[in-house]
Coordinates of N, CA and C in Angstrom, one line a residue:
M1 N 41.6 -7.2 18.7 CA 40.4 -8.1 18.6 C 39.4 -7.7 19.7
A2 N 39.9 -7.4 20.9 CA 39.0 -7.0 22.0 C 38.2 -5.7 21.6
T3 N 38.9 -4.8 20.9 CA 38.3 -3.5 20.5 C 37.2 -3.8 19.6
R4 N 37.4 -4.7 18.6 CA 36.4 -5.0 17.6 C 35.2 -5.6 18.3
T5 N 35.5 -6.5 19.3 CA 34.3 -7.1 20.0 C 33.5 -6.1 20.7
R6 N 34.2 -5.2 21.4 CA 33.4 -4.1 22.2 C 32.6 -3.3 21.2
Q7 N 33.2 -2.9 20.0 CA 32.5 -2.1 19.1 C 31.2 -2.9 18.6
S8 N 31.4 -4.2 18.3 CA 30.3 -5.0 17.8 C 29.2 -5.0 18.9
Q9 N 29.6 -5.2 20.1 CA 28.6 -5.2 21.2 C 27.8 -3.9 21.3
R10 N 28.6 -2.8 21.2 CA 27.9 -1.4 21.3 C 26.9 -1.3 20.1
R11 N 27.3 -1.7 18.9 CA 26.4 -1.6 17.8 C 25.1 -2.4 18.0
T12 N 25.3 -3.7 18.6 CA 24.2 -4.5 18.8 C 23.3 -3.9 19.9
E13 N 23.9 -3.3 20.9 CA 23.0 -2.7 22.0 C 22.3 -1.5 21.4
A14 N 23.0 -0.7 20.6 CA 22.3 0.5 20.0 C 21.2 0.2 19.1
L15 N 21.3 -1.0 18.4 CA 20.3 -1.4 17.4 C 19.3 -2.2 18.2
S16 N 18.2 -1.6 18.6 CA 17.2 -2.3 19.3 C 16.3 -3.1 18.4
R17 N 15.5 -4.1 19.0 CA 14.5 -4.8 18.3 C 13.5 -3.9 17.7
E18 N 13.1 -2.9 18.5 CA 12.1 -2.0 18.0 C 12.5 -1.3 16.8
R19 N 13.8 -0.8 16.7 CA 14.2 -0.2 15.5 C 14.3 -1.1 14.3
I20 N 14.7 -2.4 14.6 CA 14.7 -3.4 13.5 C 13.3 -3.6 12.9
V21 N 12.3 -3.7 13.8 CA 10.9 -3.9 13.4 C 10.4 -2.7 12.6
E22 N 10.8 -1.5 13.1 CA 10.4 -0.3 12.5 C 10.9 -0.2 11.0
A23 N 12.2 -0.6 10.9 CA 12.8 -0.6 9.6 C 12.2 -1.7 8.7
A24 N 11.8 -2.8 9.3 CA 11.1 -3.8 8.5 C 9.8 -3.3 8.0
V25 N 9.0 -2.6 8.8 CA 7.8 -2.1 8.3 C 8.0 -1.1 7.2
E26 N 9.0 -0.3 7.3 CA 9.3 0.7 6.2 C 9.6 -0.1 4.9
L27 N 10.4 -1.1 5.0 CA 10.7 -1.9 3.8 C 9.5 -2.6 3.2
L28 N 8.6 -3.1 4.1 CA 7.4 -3.8 3.7 C 6.5 -2.7 3.0
D29 N 6.4 -1.6 3.5 CA 5.6 -0.5 2.9 C 6.1 -0.1 1.5
A30 N 7.4 -0.1 1.4 CA 8.0 0.3 0.1 C 8.0 -0.7 -0.9
A31 N 8.2 -2.0 -0.5 CA 8.4 -3.0 -1.5 C 7.6 -4.3 -1.3
G32 N 6.8 -4.3 -0.3 CA 6.0 -5.5 -0.1 C 6.8 -6.6 0.6
A33 N 6.2 -7.8 0.8 CA 6.8 -8.9 1.6 C 8.1 -9.3 0.8
G34 N 8.1 -9.3 -0.5 CA 9.2 -9.8 -1.2 C 10.4 -8.9 -1.1
G35 N 10.2 -7.7 -0.7 CA 11.3 -6.7 -0.5 C 12.0 -6.8 0.9
L36 N 11.4 -7.6 1.8 CA 11.9 -7.7 3.1 C 13.0 -8.8 3.2
T37 N 14.2 -8.4 3.0 CA 15.3 -9.4 3.1 C 16.3 -8.9 4.1
V38 N 17.1 -9.8 4.7 CA 18.1 -9.4 5.6 C 19.1 -8.5 5.0
R39 N 19.4 -8.7 3.7 CA 20.4 -7.8 3.0 C 19.8 -6.4 2.9
A40 N 18.5 -6.3 2.5 CA 17.9 -4.9 2.5 C 17.8 -4.3 3.8
L41 N 17.6 -5.1 4.8 CA 17.5 -4.5 6.2 C 18.8 -4.1 6.7
T42 N 19.9 -4.8 6.4 CA 21.2 -4.4 6.9 C 21.6 -3.1 6.2
E43 N 21.3 -3.0 4.9 CA 21.6 -1.8 4.2 C 20.9 -0.6 4.7
R44 N 19.6 -0.8 5.1 CA 18.8 0.4 5.6 C 19.3 0.8 7.0
L45 N 19.7 -0.2 7.8 CA 20.2 0.1 9.2 C 21.7 0.3 9.3
T46 N 22.4 0.1 8.2 CA 23.8 0.3 8.1 C 24.5 -0.6 9.2
T47 N 24.2 -1.9 9.1 CA 24.7 -2.8 10.1 C 25.0 -4.2 9.4
G48 N 25.4 -5.2 10.2 CA 25.6 -6.5 9.6 C 24.5 -7.4 10.0
P49 N 24.4 -8.6 9.3 CA 23.3 -9.5 9.6 C 23.4 -10.1 11.0
G50 N 24.6 -10.2 11.6 CA 24.7 -10.7 13.0 C 23.9 -9.8 14.0
A51 N 23.9 -8.5 13.8 CA 23.2 -7.6 14.6 C 21.7 -7.8 14.5
I52 N 21.2 -8.1 13.3 CA 19.8 -8.4 13.1 C 19.4 -9.7 13.8
Y53 N 20.2 -10.7 13.5 CA 19.8 -12.0 14.1 C 20.0 -12.1 15.6
W54 N 20.7 -11.1 16.2 CA 20.8 -11.0 17.6 C 19.5 -10.8 18.3
H55 N 18.6 -10.0 17.5 CA 17.3 -9.6 18.0 C 16.2 -10.4 17.4
V56 N 16.3 -10.9 16.2 CA 15.2 -11.5 15.5 C 15.8 -12.8 14.9
G57 N 15.1 -13.9 15.2 CA 15.7 -15.2 14.8 C 15.7 -15.5 13.3
N58 N 14.6 -15.1 12.6 CA 14.5 -15.4 11.2 C 13.6 -14.4 10.5
R59 N 13.4 -14.5 9.2 CA 12.5 -13.6 8.4 C 11.1 -13.8 8.9
G60 N 10.7 -15.0 9.1 CA 9.3 -15.2 9.5 C 9.0 -14.6 10.8
E61 N 9.9 -14.6 11.8 CA 9.7 -13.9 13.0 C 9.6 -12.4 12.8
L62 N 10.4 -11.9 11.9 CA 10.4 -10.5 11.6 C 9.1 -10.1 11.0
L63 N 8.6 -10.8 10.1 CA 7.2 -10.5 9.5 C 6.2 -10.5 10.6
D64 N 6.2 -11.5 11.5 CA 5.2 -11.6 12.5 C 5.4 -10.4 13.5
A65 N 6.6 -10.0 13.8 CA 6.8 -8.8 14.6 C 6.3 -7.5 14.0
A66 N 6.6 -7.4 12.7 CA 6.1 -6.2 12.0 C 4.6 -6.1 12.0
T67 N 4.0 -7.3 11.7 CA 2.5 -7.3 11.7 C 1.9 -6.9 13.1
D68 N 2.5 -7.5 14.1 CA 2.1 -7.3 15.5 C 2.2 -5.8 15.8
A69 N 3.4 -5.2 15.4 CA 3.6 -3.8 15.8 C 2.6 -2.9 15.1
V70 N 2.3 -3.1 13.9 CA 1.3 -2.3 13.2 C -0.1 -2.4 13.8
V71 N -0.5 -3.7 14.0 CA -1.8 -3.9 14.6 C -1.9 -3.3 16.0
A72 N -0.9 -3.5 16.8 CA -0.9 -2.9 18.2 C -1.0 -1.4 18.1
A73 N -0.3 -0.8 17.2 CA -0.4 0.7 17.1 C -1.8 1.1 16.7
A74 N -2.4 0.4 15.7 CA -3.8 0.7 15.3 C -4.8 0.6 16.4
L75 N -4.7 -0.5 17.2 CA -5.7 -0.7 18.2 C -5.5 0.3 19.4
A76 N -4.2 0.6 19.7 CA -3.9 1.5 20.8 C -4.4 2.9 20.5
T77 N -4.3 3.3 19.2 CA -4.8 4.7 18.8 C -6.3 4.8 19.0
E78 N -7.0 3.7 18.6 CA -8.4 3.8 18.6 C -8.9 3.7 20.1
S79 N -8.3 2.8 20.9 CA -8.7 2.6 22.2 C -8.6 3.9 23.0
A80 N -7.6 4.7 22.7 CA -7.3 6.0 23.4 C -8.4 7.0 23.3
E81 N -9.3 6.8 22.3 CA -10.4 7.8 22.1 C -11.6 7.5 23.0
A82 N -11.6 6.4 23.7 CA -12.6 6.1 24.7 C -14.1 6.3 24.2
P83 N -14.5 5.5 23.2 CA -15.9 5.7 22.7 C -16.9 5.4 23.8
D84 N -18.1 5.8 23.5 CA -19.2 5.8 24.6 C -19.8 4.4 24.8
T85 N -20.0 3.7 23.7 CA -20.7 2.4 23.8 C -19.9 1.3 23.2
P86 N -20.2 0.0 23.5 CA -19.5 -1.1 22.9 C -19.6 -1.0 21.4
Q87 N -20.7 -0.6 20.8 CA -20.8 -0.5 19.4 C -19.8 0.6 18.8
D88 N -19.7 1.7 19.6 CA -18.7 2.7 19.1 C -17.3 2.2 19.2
E89 N -17.0 1.4 20.3 CA -15.7 0.8 20.4 C -15.4 -0.1 19.3
I90 N -16.3 -0.9 18.9 CA -16.1 -1.9 17.8 C -15.9 -1.1 16.5
R91 N -16.7 -0.1 16.3 CA -16.5 0.7 15.1 C -15.1 1.4 15.1
A92 N -14.6 1.8 16.2 CA -13.3 2.5 16.3 C -12.2 1.5 16.0
V93 N -12.3 0.3 16.6 CA -11.3 -0.8 16.4 C -11.3 -1.1 14.9
A94 N -12.5 -1.3 14.3 CA -12.7 -1.7 12.9 C -12.0 -0.6 12.0
L95 N -12.3 0.7 12.3 CA -11.7 1.7 11.5 C -10.2 1.8 11.6
G96 N -9.7 1.5 12.9 CA -8.2 1.5 13.1 C -7.6 0.4 12.2
L97 N -8.2 -0.8 12.2 CA -7.6 -1.8 11.3 C -7.8 -1.5 9.9
F98 N -9.0 -0.9 9.5 CA -9.2 -0.6 8.1 C -8.1 0.4 7.6
D99 N -7.9 1.4 8.4 CA -6.9 2.4 8.0 C -5.5 1.8 8.0
A100 N -5.2 1.0 8.9 CA -3.8 0.3 9.0 C -3.6 -0.5 7.7
I101 N -4.6 -1.3 7.3 CA -4.5 -2.2 6.2 C -4.4 -1.3 4.9
T102 N -5.1 -0.2 4.9 CA -5.1 0.7 3.7 C -3.7 1.3 3.6
E103 N -3.1 1.7 4.7 CA -1.8 2.4 4.8 C -0.7 1.4 4.5
H104 N -0.8 0.1 4.9 CA 0.2 -0.9 4.8 C -0.3 -2.0 3.9
P105 N -0.1 -1.9 2.6 CA -0.8 -2.9 1.7 C -0.4 -4.3 1.9
W106 N 0.7 -4.6 2.5 CA 1.2 -6.0 2.8 C 0.4 -6.6 4.0
L107 N -0.2 -5.8 4.8 CA -0.8 -6.2 6.1 C -1.9 -7.2 5.9
A108 N -2.8 -7.0 5.0 CA -3.9 -7.9 4.8 C -3.5 -9.4 4.7
T109 N -2.5 -9.6 3.8 CA -2.0 -11.0 3.6 C -1.4 -11.6 4.8
Q110 N -0.6 -10.8 5.5 CA 0.0 -11.2 6.7 C -1.0 -11.5 7.8
L111 N -2.1 -10.7 7.9 CA -3.1 -11.0 8.9 C -3.8 -12.3 8.6
A112 N -4.1 -12.5 7.3 CA -4.8 -13.7 7.0 C -4.0 -15.0 7.3
M113 N -2.7 -14.9 7.1 CA -1.7 -15.9 7.4 C -1.7 -16.1 8.9
Q114 N -1.6 -15.0 9.7 CA -1.6 -15.1 11.1 C -2.8 -15.8 11.7
L115 N -4.0 -15.4 11.2 CA -5.2 -16.0 11.7 C -5.3 -17.5 11.4
S116 N -4.9 -17.9 10.2 CA -5.1 -19.3 9.8 C -3.9 -20.2 10.3
R117 N -2.7 -19.7 10.2 CA -1.5 -20.5 10.5 C -0.9 -20.3 11.9
S118 N -1.1 -19.2 12.5 CA -0.5 -18.9 13.8 C -1.5 -18.3 14.8
P119 N -2.6 -19.1 15.0 CA -3.6 -18.5 16.0 C -3.0 -18.4 17.4
L120 N -1.9 -19.1 17.7 CA -1.3 -19.0 19.0 C -0.4 -17.8 19.2
G121 N -0.1 -17.1 18.1 CA 0.8 -15.9 18.1 C 0.1 -14.7 18.8
S122 N 0.7 -13.6 18.8 CA 0.2 -12.5 19.5 C -0.9 -11.7 18.8
V123 N -0.9 -11.8 17.4 CA -1.8 -10.9 16.7 C -3.2 -11.4 16.8
T124 N -3.5 -12.7 16.6 CA -4.9 -13.2 16.6 C -5.5 -12.9 18.0
P125 N -4.9 -13.3 19.1 CA -5.5 -12.9 20.4 C -5.7 -11.4 20.6
R126 N -4.8 -10.6 20.1 CA -4.9 -9.2 20.3 C -6.2 -8.6 19.6
I127 N -6.4 -9.1 18.4 CA -7.6 -8.6 17.6 C -8.9 -9.2 18.3
F128 N -8.9 -10.5 18.6 CA -10.1 -11.1 19.2 C -10.4 -10.5 20.5
E129 N -9.4 -10.1 21.3 CA -9.6 -9.5 22.6 C -10.3 -8.1 22.4
S130 N -9.8 -7.4 21.5 CA -10.3 -6.0 21.3 C -11.8 -6.0 20.9
I131 N -12.1 -7.0 20.0 CA -13.5 -7.1 19.6 C -14.3 -7.9 20.6
G132 N -13.8 -9.0 21.1 CA -14.5 -9.8 22.0 C -15.0 -9.2 23.3
Q133 N -14.1 -8.3 23.9 CA -14.5 -7.6 25.1 C -15.8 -6.8 24.9
Q134 N -15.9 -6.2 23.7 CA -17.1 -5.4 23.4 C -18.3 -6.2 23.0
V135 N -18.1 -7.4 22.4 CA -19.2 -8.3 22.2 C -19.8 -8.7 23.6
R136 N -18.9 -9.0 24.5 CA -19.4 -9.4 25.9 C -20.1 -8.2 26.5
A137 N -19.6 -7.0 26.3 CA -20.2 -5.8 26.9 C -21.6 -5.5 26.3
L138 N -21.8 -6.0 25.1 CA -23.1 -5.9 24.4 C -24.2 -6.7 25.1
G139 N -23.8 -7.6 26.0 CA -24.7 -8.5 26.6 C -25.0 -9.8 25.9
V140 N -24.2 -10.1 24.8 CA -24.4 -11.3 24.1 C -24.2 -12.5 25.0
P141 N -25.0 -13.5 24.9 CA -24.8 -14.7 25.8 C -23.4 -15.3 25.6
E142 N -22.8 -15.8 26.6 CA -21.5 -16.3 26.6 C -21.3 -17.4 25.5
R143 N -22.3 -18.3 25.4 CA -22.2 -19.4 24.4 C -22.1 -18.9 23.0
N144 N -22.4 -17.6 22.7 CA -22.3 -17.0 21.4 C -21.2 -16.1 21.2
W145 N -20.3 -15.9 22.2 CA -19.2 -14.9 22.2 C -18.3 -15.2 21.0
F146 N -17.8 -16.5 20.9 CA -16.9 -16.8 19.8 C -17.4 -16.6 18.4
T147 N -18.7 -17.1 18.2 CA -19.3 -16.9 16.9 C -19.5 -15.5 16.5
A148 N -20.0 -14.7 17.4 CA -20.3 -13.3 17.2 C -19.0 -12.5 16.9
T149 N -18.0 -12.8 17.7 CA -16.7 -12.1 17.5 C -16.0 -12.5 16.2
S150 N -16.1 -13.8 15.9 CA -15.5 -14.3 14.7 C -16.2 -13.6 13.5
A151 N -17.5 -13.5 13.5 CA -18.2 -12.8 12.4 C -17.7 -11.4 12.2
L152 N -17.6 -10.7 13.3 CA -17.1 -9.3 13.2 C -15.6 -9.3 12.6
V153 N -14.8 -10.1 13.2 CA -13.3 -10.1 12.8 C -13.2 -10.5 11.3
H154 N -13.9 -11.5 10.9 CA -13.8 -11.9 9.5 C -14.4 -10.8 8.5
Y155 N -15.4 -10.1 8.9 CA -15.9 -9.1 8.1 C -14.9 -7.9 8.1
I156 N -14.4 -7.5 9.2 CA -13.4 -6.4 9.3 C -12.2 -6.7 8.4
L157 N -11.6 -7.8 8.6 CA -10.3 -8.1 7.9 C -10.6 -8.4 6.4
G158 N -11.8 -9.1 6.1 CA -12.1 -9.4 4.7 C -12.4 -8.1 3.9
A159 N -13.3 -7.3 4.5 CA -13.7 -6.0 3.8 C -12.5 -5.1 3.6
A160 N -11.7 -4.9 4.7 CA -10.6 -4.0 4.7 C -9.5 -4.5 3.7
G161 N -9.3 -5.8 3.7 CA -8.3 -6.4 2.8 C -8.8 -6.3 1.4
Q162 N -10.0 -6.4 1.1 CA -10.5 -6.3 -0.3 C -10.4 -4.9 -0.8
N163 N -10.7 -3.9 0.1 CA -10.5 -2.5 -0.2 C -9.1 -2.2 -0.6
A164 N -8.2 -2.7 0.3 CA -6.7 -2.5 0.0 C -6.3 -3.1 -1.3
A165 N -6.8 -4.3 -1.6 CA -6.5 -5.0 -2.8 C -7.0 -4.2 -4.0
N166 N -8.2 -3.6 -3.9 CA -8.7 -2.8 -5.0 C -7.8 -1.6 -5.3
A167 N -7.3 -1.0 -4.2 CA -6.5 0.2 -4.3 C -5.2 -0.2 -5.0
R168 N -4.6 -1.4 -4.7 CA -3.4 -1.8 -5.3 C -3.6 -2.1 -6.8
V169 N -4.7 -2.7 -7.1 CA -5.0 -3.0 -8.5 C -5.1 -1.7 -9.4
L170 N -5.8 -0.7 -8.8 CA -5.9 0.6 -9.5 C -4.6 1.3 -9.6
G171 N -3.8 1.3 -8.6 CA -2.5 1.9 -8.6 C -2.7 3.4 -8.3
P172 N -1.5 4.1 -8.1 CA -1.6 5.5 -7.7 C -1.9 6.4 -8.8
D173 N -1.8 6.0 -10.1 CA -2.0 6.8 -11.2 C -3.5 6.8 -11.7
V174 N -4.3 6.0 -11.1 CA -5.7 5.9 -11.6 C -6.6 6.8 -10.7
D175 N -7.4 7.7 -11.3 CA -8.3 8.5 -10.5 C -9.5 7.7 -10.1
R176 N -9.7 7.6 -8.8 CA -10.8 6.7 -8.3 C -12.1 7.2 -8.8
A177 N -12.4 8.5 -8.7 CA -13.7 9.0 -9.1 C -14.0 8.7 -10.6
E178 N -13.0 8.8 -11.4 CA -13.1 8.5 -12.9 C -13.4 7.0 -13.1
F179 N -12.7 6.2 -12.3 CA -12.8 4.8 -12.4 C -14.2 4.3 -12.0
L180 N -14.7 4.9 -10.9 CA -16.1 4.5 -10.5 C -17.1 5.0 -11.4
A181 N -16.9 6.2 -12.0 CA -17.9 6.7 -13.0 C -17.9 5.8 -14.2
A182 N -16.8 5.3 -14.6 CA -16.8 4.4 -15.8 C -17.5 3.1 -15.5
A183 N -17.2 2.6 -14.3 CA -17.9 1.4 -13.9 C -19.4 1.6 -13.8
S184 N -19.8 2.7 -13.2 CA -21.2 3.0 -13.1 C -21.9 3.1 -14.5
R185 N -21.2 3.7 -15.5 CA -21.8 3.8 -16.8 C -21.9 2.4 -17.4
A186 N -20.9 1.6 -17.2 CA -20.9 0.2 -17.8 C -22.1 -0.6 -17.2
W187 N -22.3 -0.4 -15.9 CA -23.5 -1.1 -15.3 C -24.8 -0.6 -15.8
E188 N -24.9 0.7 -16.1 CA -26.1 1.3 -16.6 C -26.4 0.8 -18.0
E189 N -25.4 0.3 -18.7 CA -25.6 -0.1 -20.1 C -25.9 -1.6 -20.2
L190 N -25.9 -2.3 -19.1 CA -26.2 -3.8 -19.1 C -27.6 -4.0 -19.5
D191 N -27.9 -5.2 -19.9 CA -29.2 -5.6 -20.4 C -30.2 -5.5 -19.2
P192 N -31.3 -4.7 -19.3 CA -32.2 -4.5 -18.2 C -32.9 -5.8 -17.8
E193 N -33.1 -6.8 -18.7 CA -33.8 -8.0 -18.3 C -32.9 -8.9 -17.5
D194 N -31.6 -8.9 -17.8 CA -30.7 -9.8 -17.1 C -30.1 -9.2 -15.9
Y195 N -30.0 -7.9 -15.8 CA -29.3 -7.2 -14.7 C -30.1 -6.1 -14.2
P196 N -31.4 -6.3 -13.8 CA -32.2 -5.2 -13.3 C -31.7 -4.6 -12.0
F197 N -31.2 -5.4 -11.1 CA -30.7 -4.9 -9.8 C -29.4 -4.2 -10.0
T198 N -28.4 -4.7 -10.8 CA -27.1 -4.1 -11.0 C -27.3 -2.7 -11.6
R199 N -28.2 -2.6 -12.6 CA -28.5 -1.3 -13.2 C -29.1 -0.3 -12.2
A200 N -29.9 -0.8 -11.3 CA -30.6 0.0 -10.3 C -29.6 0.7 -9.3
V201 N -28.5 0.0 -9.0 CA -27.6 0.5 -8.0 C -26.3 1.1 -8.7
A202 N -26.4 1.3 -10.0 CA -25.2 1.9 -10.7 C -24.8 3.3 -10.1
D203 N -25.8 4.1 -9.8 CA -25.5 5.4 -9.3 C -24.8 5.3 -7.9
Q204 N -25.2 4.4 -7.2 CA -24.6 4.2 -5.8 C -23.1 3.8 -5.9
V205 N -22.8 3.1 -7.0 CA -21.4 2.7 -7.2 C -20.6 4.0 -7.4
R206 N -21.1 4.9 -8.2 CA -20.4 6.1 -8.5 C -20.2 7.0 -7.3
E207 N -21.2 7.0 -6.4 CA -21.2 8.0 -5.3 C -20.6 7.4 -4.0
H208 N -20.4 6.1 -3.8 CA -20.1 5.5 -2.5 C -18.7 5.9 -2.0
D209 N -18.7 6.0 -0.7 CA -17.4 6.2 0.0 C -17.0 4.9 0.7
D210 N -15.7 4.5 0.5 CA -15.3 3.2 1.0 C -15.4 3.0 2.5
R211 N -15.0 4.1 3.2 CA -15.0 4.0 4.7 C -16.4 4.0 5.2
E212 N -17.3 4.8 4.6 CA -18.7 4.8 5.0 C -19.4 3.5 4.7
Q213 N -19.1 2.9 3.6 CA -19.6 1.6 3.2 C -19.1 0.5 4.2
F214 N -17.9 0.6 4.6 CA -17.3 -0.4 5.5 C -18.0 -0.3 6.9
L215 N -18.2 0.9 7.4 CA -18.9 1.1 8.6 C -20.3 0.7 8.6
A216 N -21.0 0.9 7.4 CA -22.3 0.4 7.3 C -22.4 -1.1 7.4
G217 N -21.4 -1.8 6.9 CA -21.3 -3.3 7.0 C -21.2 -3.7 8.5
I218 N -20.3 -2.9 9.2 CA -20.2 -3.2 10.6 C -21.6 -3.1 11.3
D219 N -22.3 -2.1 11.0 CA -23.6 -1.9 11.6 C -24.6 -3.0 11.3
F220 N -24.5 -3.5 10.0 CA -25.3 -4.6 9.6 C -25.0 -5.8 10.5
V221 N -23.7 -6.1 10.7 CA -23.3 -7.3 11.5 C -23.7 -7.1 13.0
L222 N -23.5 -5.9 13.5 CA -23.9 -5.6 14.9 C -25.4 -5.7 15.1
T223 N -26.2 -5.2 14.1 CA -27.6 -5.4 14.2 C -28.1 -6.8 14.2
G224 N -27.4 -7.6 13.4 CA -27.7 -9.0 13.4 C -27.4 -9.7 14.7
I225 N -26.2 -9.4 15.2 CA -25.8 -10.0 16.5 C -26.7 -9.7 17.6
T226 N -27.1 -8.4 17.8 CA -27.9 -8.0 18.9 C -29.4 -8.5 18.7
T227 N -29.8 -8.7 17.4 CA -31.1 -9.1 17.2 C -31.2 -10.6 17.5
L228 N -30.3 -11.4 17.0 CA -30.3 -12.8 17.2 C -29.9 -13.2 18.6
H229 N -29.1 -12.4 19.3 CA -28.6 -12.8 20.6 C -28.8 -11.6 21.6
P230 N -30.1 -11.3 21.9 CA -30.4 -10.2 22.8 C -29.7 -10.3 24.1
P231 N -29.4 -9.2 24.8 CA -28.7 -9.3 26.1 C -29.5 -10.2 27.1
T232 N -28.7 -10.9 27.9 CA -29.3 -11.8 28.9 C -29.1 -11.2 30.3
G233 N -28.5 -10.1 30.4 CA -28.2 -9.4 31.7 C -26.8 -9.1 31.8
P234 N -26.3 -8.6 33.0 CA -24.9 -8.3 33.2 C -24.0 -9.5 32.9
Q235 N -22.9 -9.2 32.2 CA -21.9 -10.3 31.9 C -20.7 -10.2 32.8

């Protein structure tokens, strides 16, 4: 009995929280949120449920931890590049999150839930701090920090989430260039009296790059922020 207890303790010690979260991210990437179960996790880690619960209280905590780990990695990678200006830093943070959401299709939904249901958790402050420090560095008046930062965060997560959703709908077997070409042709064939604008931008649909369009949106928001709230001096 004592031998079994010592063996169980050694397995628990060897199986770190970090490894559990890493395995959870792998399962989420492979099968989405529905595929993350304790049974699937124990099979992947070759362990028992007790070892899992020793480190993580429940499935919700595990989802939160996986979300936090992916976001932290995305933000750390971009911050290490040391951009020259606050605008560059915001673009880098935005692209880090954009790429993370693209790589991990489950992430957009979890981020939306974190922002709305768990603002006291670690993910929401982490994202707001990364963007908010740069909004402050832009010289935006303090009374407008929250509004300006919120506008950027909502655009980043909304646009990145929509892009990831589009990729999921198309699936891996659909050629993106062919799909956009077909959409462009369909827009060109619309009634010119009812859809003059849509017909006019049909070529841009065919040629656009998702990441470039995403960054252009960031620049629109930044231009609006700095125009409406010019610097008031050192912050």
